[in-house]
PDB file of C-alpha atoms in Angstrom:
ATOM      1  CA  MET O   1       5.750 -10.605  13.505  1.00 95.00           C
ATOM      2  CA  LEU O   2       4.594 -10.318  10.576  1.00 97.00           C
ATOM      3  CA  ALA O   3       4.406  -6.556   9.085  1.00 98.00           C
ATOM      4  CA  ILE O   4       3.638  -4.766   6.299  1.00 98.00           C
ATOM      5  CA  VAL O   5       5.021  -1.041   5.616  1.00 98.00           C
ATOM      6  CA  ILE O   6       2.522   1.531   4.878  1.00 98.00           C
ATOM      7  CA  SER O   7       5.362   4.369   5.124  1.00 96.00           C
ATOM      8  CA  LEU O   8       8.063   5.593   7.088  1.00 95.00           C
ATOM      9  CA  GLN O   9       6.964   9.330   9.024  1.00 94.00           C
ATOM     10  CA  PRO O  10      10.676  11.238   9.511  1.00 91.00           C
ATOM     11  CA  TYR O  11       9.883  11.622  14.283  1.00 91.00           C
ATOM     12  CA  SER O  12      13.504  14.112  14.694  1.00 88.00           C
ATOM     13  CA  ASP O  13      16.775  13.562  14.024  1.00 85.00           C
ATOM     14  CA  ARG O  14      17.356   9.950  15.076  1.00 86.00           C
ATOM     15  CA  ALA O  15      14.096   8.074  15.174  1.00 90.00           C
ATOM     16  CA  HIS O  16      11.430   7.438  12.510  1.00 92.00           C
ATOM     17  CA  ILE O  17       7.131   6.930  12.965  1.00 94.00           C
ATOM     18  CA  LEU O  18       6.797   3.262  11.107  1.00 96.00           C
ATOM     19  CA  HIS O  19       2.679   2.971  10.546  1.00 97.00           C
ATOM     20  CA  THR O  20       2.489  -1.065   9.720  1.00 98.00           C
ATOM     21  CA  TYR O  21      -0.738  -3.670   9.538  1.00 98.00           C
ATOM     22  CA  THR O  22       0.464  -6.522  11.107  1.00 97.00           C
ATOM     23  CA  ARG O  23      -1.134 -10.315  10.289  1.00 95.00           C
ATOM     24  CA  GLU O  24      -1.775  -9.848  14.854  1.00 95.00           C
ATOM     25  CA  HIS O  25      -2.672  -6.814  15.488  1.00 95.00           C
ATOM     26  CA  GLY O  26      -3.831  -5.162  12.434  1.00 96.00           C
ATOM     27  CA  ARG O  27      -2.345  -1.142  12.257  1.00 96.00           C
ATOM     28  CA  MET O  28       0.428  -0.360  14.035  1.00 96.00           C
ATOM     29  CA  ASN O  29       2.966   2.425  15.054  1.00 95.00           C
ATOM     30  CA  TYR O  30       6.323   1.480  15.784  1.00 95.00           C
ATOM     31  CA  MET O  31       9.150   4.635  16.609  1.00 93.00           C
ATOM     32  CA  LEU O  32      12.188   2.715  14.902  1.00 92.00           C
ATOM     33  CA  TYR O  33      15.770   4.682  15.616  1.00 89.00           C
ATOM     34  CA  GLY O  34      19.457   4.783  15.070  1.00 83.00           C
ATOM     35  CA  LEU O  35      17.706   4.651  10.007  1.00 81.00           C
ATOM     36  CA  GLY O  36      20.362   6.645   8.314  1.00 70.00           C
ATOM     37  CA  LYS O  37      22.168   4.160   5.590  1.00 65.00           C
ATOM     38  CA  LYS O  38      19.920   4.129   1.989  1.00 59.00           C
ATOM     39  CA  LYS O  39      20.079   0.211   2.565  1.00 56.00           C
ATOM     40  CA  SER O  40      18.999   0.766   5.782  1.00 73.00           C
ATOM     41  CA  GLN O  41      15.961   2.428   4.435  1.00 76.00           C
ATOM     42  CA  ALA O  42      15.079   0.443   1.347  1.00 85.00           C
ATOM     43  CA  LEU O  43      14.021  -2.209   3.867  1.00 93.00           C
ATOM     44  CA  TYR O  44      11.458   0.207   4.624  1.00 95.00           C
ATOM     45  CA  ALA O  45       9.959   0.340   1.246  1.00 95.00           C
ATOM     46  CA  PRO O  46       6.137   0.771   1.038  1.00 96.00           C
ATOM     47  CA  LEU O  47       3.919  -2.389   0.655  1.00 97.00           C
ATOM     48  CA  SER O  48       7.899  -4.181   2.059  1.00 97.00           C
ATOM     49  CA  LEU O  49       6.655  -7.612   3.739  1.00 98.00           C
ATOM     50  CA  LEU O  50       8.496  -8.096   7.030  1.00 97.00           C
ATOM     51  CA  GLU O  51       9.681 -10.497   9.864  1.00 97.00           C
ATOM     52  CA  ILE O  52      10.011  -7.873  12.866  1.00 96.00           C
ATOM     53  CA  GLU O  53      10.835  -8.228  16.683  1.00 96.00           C
ATOM     54  CA  VAL O  54       9.570  -5.174  18.392  1.00 94.00           C
ATOM     55  CA  SER O  55      10.900  -4.539  22.155  1.00 90.00           C
ATOM     56  CA  PRO O  56       7.387  -2.552  23.810  1.00 79.00           C
ATOM     57  CA  SER O  57       8.143   0.730  25.364  1.00 72.00           C
ATOM     58  CA  THR O  58       5.358   2.689  28.737  1.00 63.00           C
ATOM     59  CA  LYS O  59       6.461   5.560  27.714  1.00 71.00           C
ATOM     60  CA  SER O  60       5.863   5.384  24.479  1.00 80.00           C
ATOM     61  CA  LEU O  61       4.745   3.937  20.298  1.00 89.00           C
ATOM     62  CA  PRO O  62       6.880  -0.084  21.013  1.00 93.00           C
ATOM     63  CA  SER O  63      10.260   0.423  18.796  1.00 93.00           C
ATOM     64  CA  VAL O  64      10.848  -1.827  16.396  1.00 94.00           C
ATOM     65  CA  LYS O  65      14.452  -3.757  17.547  1.00 92.00           C
ATOM     66  CA  GLU O  66      14.313  -6.431  14.827  1.00 93.00           C
ATOM     67  CA  ALA O  67      13.463  -6.325  11.335  1.00 95.00           C
ATOM     68  CA  HIS O  68      14.221  -8.259   7.858  1.00 95.00           C
ATOM     69  CA  LEU O  69      12.365  -9.080   4.973  1.00 96.00           C
ATOM     70  CA  ALA O  70      10.317 -12.255   5.421  1.00 97.00           C
ATOM     71  CA  PHE O  71      10.027 -12.140   1.010  1.00 97.00           C
ATOM     72  CA  VAL O  72      12.783 -10.781  -1.071  1.00 96.00           C
ATOM     73  CA  PRO O  73      11.041  -8.982  -4.321  1.00 96.00           C
ATOM     74  CA  GLN O  74      12.655  -9.391  -6.991  1.00 96.00           C
ATOM     75  CA  HIS O  75      11.136  -6.993  -9.622  1.00 96.00           C
ATOM     76  CA  LEU O  76       9.556  -4.395  -7.118  1.00 95.00           C
ATOM     77  CA  PRO O  77      12.635  -2.568  -5.853  1.00 93.00           C
ATOM     78  CA  ILE O  78      13.777  -1.451  -9.313  1.00 94.00           C
ATOM     79  CA  ASP O  79      11.434  -1.290 -11.847  1.00 94.00           C
ATOM     80  CA  MET O  80       9.749   2.403 -11.568  1.00 93.00           C
ATOM     81  CA  ARG O  81       5.817   0.990 -12.321  1.00 93.00           C
ATOM     82  CA  ARG O  82       5.684  -0.818 -10.103  1.00 96.00           C
ATOM     83  CA  ARG O  83       7.414   0.402  -6.894  1.00 95.00           C
ATOM     84  CA  THR O  84       5.411   3.857  -8.456  1.00 95.00           C
ATOM     85  CA  VAL O  85       1.888   1.544  -7.383  1.00 96.00           C
ATOM     86  CA  ALA O  86       3.064  -0.067  -4.627  1.00 97.00           C
ATOM     87  CA  LEU O  87       2.793   3.600  -3.456  1.00 96.00           C
ATOM     88  CA  PHE O  88      -0.572   4.145  -4.382  1.00 97.00           C
ATOM     89  CA  ILE O  89      -1.265   1.038  -2.454  1.00 98.00           C
ATOM     90  CA  ALA O  90       0.189   1.359   0.687  1.00 97.00           C
ATOM     91  CA  GLU O  91      -1.036   4.906   0.587  1.00 96.00           C
ATOM     92  CA  VAL O  92      -4.057   3.838   0.642  1.00 97.00           C
ATOM     93  CA  LEU O  93      -3.953   1.382   3.727  1.00 97.00           C
ATOM     94  CA  TYR O  94      -2.802   4.662   5.210  1.00 96.00           C
ATOM     95  CA  ARG O  95      -5.941   6.244   4.527  1.00 94.00           C
ATOM     96  CA  THR O  96      -8.126   3.282   4.911  1.00 95.00           C
ATOM     97  CA  LEU O  97      -6.634   1.251   7.953  1.00 95.00           C
ATOM     98  CA  ARG O  98      -6.813   3.020  10.981  1.00 89.00           C
ATOM     99  CA  HIS O  99      -7.515   1.339  13.953  1.00 87.00           C
ATOM    100  CA  PRO O 100      -5.562  -1.526  15.447  1.00 91.00           C
ATOM    101  CA  MET O 101      -7.955  -5.045  14.684  1.00 91.00           C
ATOM    102  CA  ALA O 102      -6.324  -7.952  13.937  1.00 92.00           C
ATOM    103  CA  ASP O 103      -7.947  -9.786  10.283  1.00 96.00           C
ATOM    104  CA  GLU O 104      -5.824 -12.166   9.432  1.00 96.00           C
ATOM    105  CA  ALA O 105      -7.718 -12.201   5.580  1.00 97.00           C
ATOM    106  CA  LEU O 106      -7.033  -8.697   4.536  1.00 98.00           C
ATOM    107  CA  PHE O 107      -3.469  -8.514   5.856  1.00 98.00           C
ATOM    108  CA  ASP O 108      -2.895 -12.520   3.063  1.00 98.00           C
ATOM    109  CA  PHE O 109      -4.525 -10.658   1.063  1.00 98.00           C
ATOM    110  CA  ILE O 110      -2.160  -7.758   1.053  1.00 98.00           C
ATOM    111  CA  ALA O 111       0.669  -9.794   0.854  1.00 98.00           C
ATOM    112  CA  THR O 112      -0.835 -12.147  -1.945  1.00 98.00           C
ATOM    113  CA  THR O 113      -1.083  -8.669  -4.202  1.00 98.00           C
ATOM    114  CA  ILE O 114       2.724  -6.898  -2.833  1.00 98.00           C
ATOM    115  CA  HIS O 115       4.091 -11.229  -4.250  1.00 98.00           C
ATOM    116  CA  ILE O 116       1.846 -10.595  -7.726  1.00 98.00           C
ATOM    117  CA  LEU O 117       2.924  -6.570  -8.109  1.00 98.00           C
ATOM    118  CA  ASP O 118       6.618  -8.670  -8.506  1.00 97.00           C
ATOM    119  CA  SER O 119       5.440 -11.428 -10.227  1.00 97.00           C
ATOM    120  CA  THR O 120       3.229  -9.920 -12.907  1.00 95.00           C
ATOM    121  CA  GLU O 121       5.339  -8.997 -15.866  1.00 91.00           C
ATOM    122  CA  GLN O 122       1.708  -5.989 -16.247  1.00 89.00           C
ATOM    123  CA  PRO O 123       1.591  -4.481 -13.151  1.00 92.00           C
ATOM    124  CA  GLU O 124      -0.687  -1.036 -15.176  1.00 91.00           C
ATOM    125  CA  ASN O 125      -4.248  -3.330 -13.859  1.00 94.00           C
ATOM    126  CA  ILE O 126      -3.488  -4.733 -10.048  1.00 96.00           C
ATOM    127  CA  HIS O 127      -4.018  -1.223  -8.056  1.00 96.00           C
ATOM    128  CA  LEU O 128      -7.370  -1.029 -10.157  1.00 97.00           C
ATOM    129  CA  ALA O 129      -7.648  -4.943  -9.209  1.00 97.00           C
ATOM    130  CA  PHE O 130      -7.251  -4.211  -5.185  1.00 98.00           C
ATOM    131  CA  LEU O 131      -9.169  -0.928  -4.548  1.00 98.00           C
ATOM    132  CA  ILE O 132     -11.376  -3.529  -5.986  1.00 98.00           C
ATOM    133  CA  GLN O 133     -10.943  -6.267  -3.665  1.00 98.00           C
ATOM    134  CA  LEU O 134     -10.437  -3.526  -1.418  1.00 98.00           C
ATOM    135  CA  ALA O 135     -14.657  -2.199  -0.969  1.00 98.00           C
ATOM    136  CA  THR O 136     -15.342  -5.733   0.074  1.00 97.00           C
ATOM    137  CA  HIS O 137     -13.179  -6.583   2.813  1.00 97.00           C
ATOM    138  CA  LEU O 138     -13.819  -4.072   4.296  1.00 96.00           C
ATOM    139  CA  GLY O 139     -17.423  -4.018   4.313  1.00 96.00           C
ATOM    140  CA  PHE O 140     -18.240  -2.161   1.102  1.00 97.00           C
ATOM    141  CA  ALA O 141     -18.242  -4.402  -1.733  1.00 98.00           C
ATOM    142  CA  ILE O 142     -19.114  -2.544  -5.503  1.00 97.00           C
ATOM    143  CA  SER O 143     -21.824  -3.348  -6.963  1.00 96.00           C
ATOM    144  CA  GLU O 144     -22.627  -5.262 -10.685  1.00 95.00           C
ATOM    145  CA  GLU O 145     -25.418  -3.414 -11.307  1.00 96.00           C
ATOM    146  CA  ALA O 146     -25.019  -0.132  -9.819  1.00 95.00           C
ATOM    147  CA  HIS O 147     -21.597  -0.020 -10.900  1.00 96.00           C
ATOM    148  CA  PRO O 148     -20.585  -2.251 -13.896  1.00 95.00           C
ATOM    149  CA  GLU O 149     -18.120   0.595 -15.401  1.00 94.00           C
ATOM    150  CA  LEU O 150     -15.540  -0.161 -12.369  1.00 96.00           C
ATOM    151  CA  LEU O 151     -15.731  -4.087 -11.715  1.00 95.00           C
ATOM    152  CA  THR O 152     -14.487  -4.246 -15.931  1.00 91.00           C
ATOM    153  CA  LEU O 153     -10.088  -3.579 -15.503  1.00 89.00           C
ATOM    154  CA  PRO O 154      -9.739  -1.219 -19.186  1.00 91.00           C
ATOM    155  CA  GLN O 155      -7.181  -2.232 -21.368  1.00 87.00           C
ATOM    156  CA  ASN O 156      -5.971   1.113 -22.386  1.00 89.00           C
ATOM    157  CA  ARG O 157      -4.402   4.222 -20.414  1.00 88.00           C
ATOM    158  CA  GLN O 158      -7.271   7.074 -20.357  1.00 90.00           C
ATOM    159  CA  ALA O 159      -9.969   3.537 -19.589  1.00 92.00           C
ATOM    160  CA  ARG O 160      -8.017   2.795 -16.351  1.00 91.00           C
ATOM    161  CA  GLN O 161      -6.494   6.364 -15.093  1.00 91.00           C
ATOM    162  CA  ARG O 162     -11.201   7.213 -15.484  1.00 93.00           C
ATOM    163  CA  GLN O 163     -12.291   4.101 -13.767  1.00 95.00           C
ATOM    164  CA  LEU O 164      -8.466   4.373 -11.290  1.00 94.00           C
ATOM    165  CA  ARG O 165     -10.259   8.410 -10.232  1.00 93.00           C
ATOM    166  CA  GLY O 166     -14.065   6.738 -10.073  1.00 96.00           C
ATOM    167  CA  LEU O 167     -13.246   4.661  -7.711  1.00 96.00           C
ATOM    168  CA  CYS O 168     -10.945   7.279  -5.604  1.00 95.00           C
ATOM    169  CA  ASP O 169     -14.618   8.435  -5.817  1.00 96.00           C
ATOM    170  CA  TYR O 170     -16.695   5.649  -4.949  1.00 97.00           C
ATOM    171  CA  PHE O 171     -14.427   5.336  -1.535  1.00 97.00           C
ATOM    172  CA  ALA O 172     -14.926   9.080  -0.715  1.00 96.00           C
ATOM    173  CA  ARG O 173     -18.096   8.765  -0.728  1.00 96.00           C
ATOM    174  CA  HIS O 174     -17.657   5.128   1.746  1.00 96.00           C
ATOM    175  CA  ILE O 175     -14.602   6.228   3.935  1.00 94.00           C
ATOM    176  CA  ASP O 176     -15.411   9.435   5.866  1.00 92.00           C
ATOM    177  CA  GLY O 177     -12.381  11.589   5.975  1.00 89.00           C
ATOM    178  CA  TRP O 178     -11.321   9.673   2.570  1.00 91.00           C
ATOM    179  CA  GLN O 179      -8.733  12.346   1.443  1.00 90.00           C
ATOM    180  CA  THR O 180      -7.279  11.542  -2.318  1.00 88.00           C
ATOM    181  CA  PRO O 181      -4.077  10.003  -2.729  1.00 91.00           C
ATOM    182  CA  LEU O 182      -1.132  12.399  -3.185  1.00 91.00           C
ATOM    183  CA  SER O 183       0.496   9.497  -4.991  1.00 92.00           C
ATOM    184  CA  LEU O 184      -2.048   9.295  -7.707  1.00 89.00           C
ATOM    185  CA  GLU O 185      -0.145  11.769  -9.228  1.00 89.00           C
ATOM    186  CA  ILE O 186       2.412  11.044  -9.071  1.00 90.00           C
ATOM    187  CA  LEU O 187       1.521   7.426 -10.804  1.00 90.00           C
ATOM    188  CA  THR O 188      -0.415   8.854 -13.372  1.00 87.00           C
ATOM    189  CA  GLU O 189       2.086  10.874 -14.458  1.00 88.00           C
ATOM    190  CA  VAL O 190       4.785   7.270 -14.800  1.00 88.00           C
ATOM    191  CA  PHE O 191       2.326   5.634 -17.081  1.00 83.00           C
ATOM    192  CA  THR O 192       1.501   8.349 -19.276  1.00 82.00           C
ATOM    193  CA  THR O 193       5.090   8.184 -19.680  1.00 81.00           C
ATOM    194  CA  LEU O 194       6.805   4.699 -19.931  1.00 70.00           C
ATOM    195  CA  SER O 195       3.584   4.499 -22.013  1.00 65.00           C
ATOM    196  CA  ASP O 196       4.739   7.379 -24.642  1.00 53.00           C
ATOM    197  CA  GLN O 197       8.337   5.830 -24.880  1.00 46.00           C
TER     198      GLN O 197
END
C-alpha cells in the first residue's frame, strides 16, 4: 500500500505513531515498533513516499510490518531548503487531512509535489503553489477576482513571506480549528538565512 509520511510521533520507549496519507484509505495512523537506528528513522522523514505492509490489530492501531521507499529522492534528504519545505507541507497535511477518506486525485497531487520538490532547481515557491492547489482539492479554491495577490507566485523573499502568511490566513478562514503551522517560522528563517549568504 502506498503511503505518504505526514508525521512520526513518539508513543512509548519502543513505539511510535506513524501518521500517513494513503492512496487506498486516506488519512491513516499506524503503530511502528523497534525504531532505533538513524537510517531507519530517515525512512520515515516528512513526505517520504513509502510502500508499506500492515498487520491488523483488534486492540489498538494496526502496525507497520514492513516498509520501503516507493520513491528514492536524490536531493530532498541533503538540501536544507527542500527538507524545510517538506516539513512545512507535511505539517499542513497533518492539520488539514483528518479523516480516513480515500481521495486518489489528492494523493497523486501530493506525490507529484514530492517529485517536483526533489527535482526542481528552485524549491522556494513549491509550498506556495502547493497551498494554492491544495485549497482547490479541499473544496475552497482561491478566487482570482477576490484574492489575486494569493495566486501570483512571488519573485523575492519579502513577497514570498507576505504571500505565505496570506495563504495561511486564507486556510484559517476555511478550516475549523486551523492553527498556523509551527514550521512556518522555521521555513522563514531558513530561507532568510540562505538568501543572505
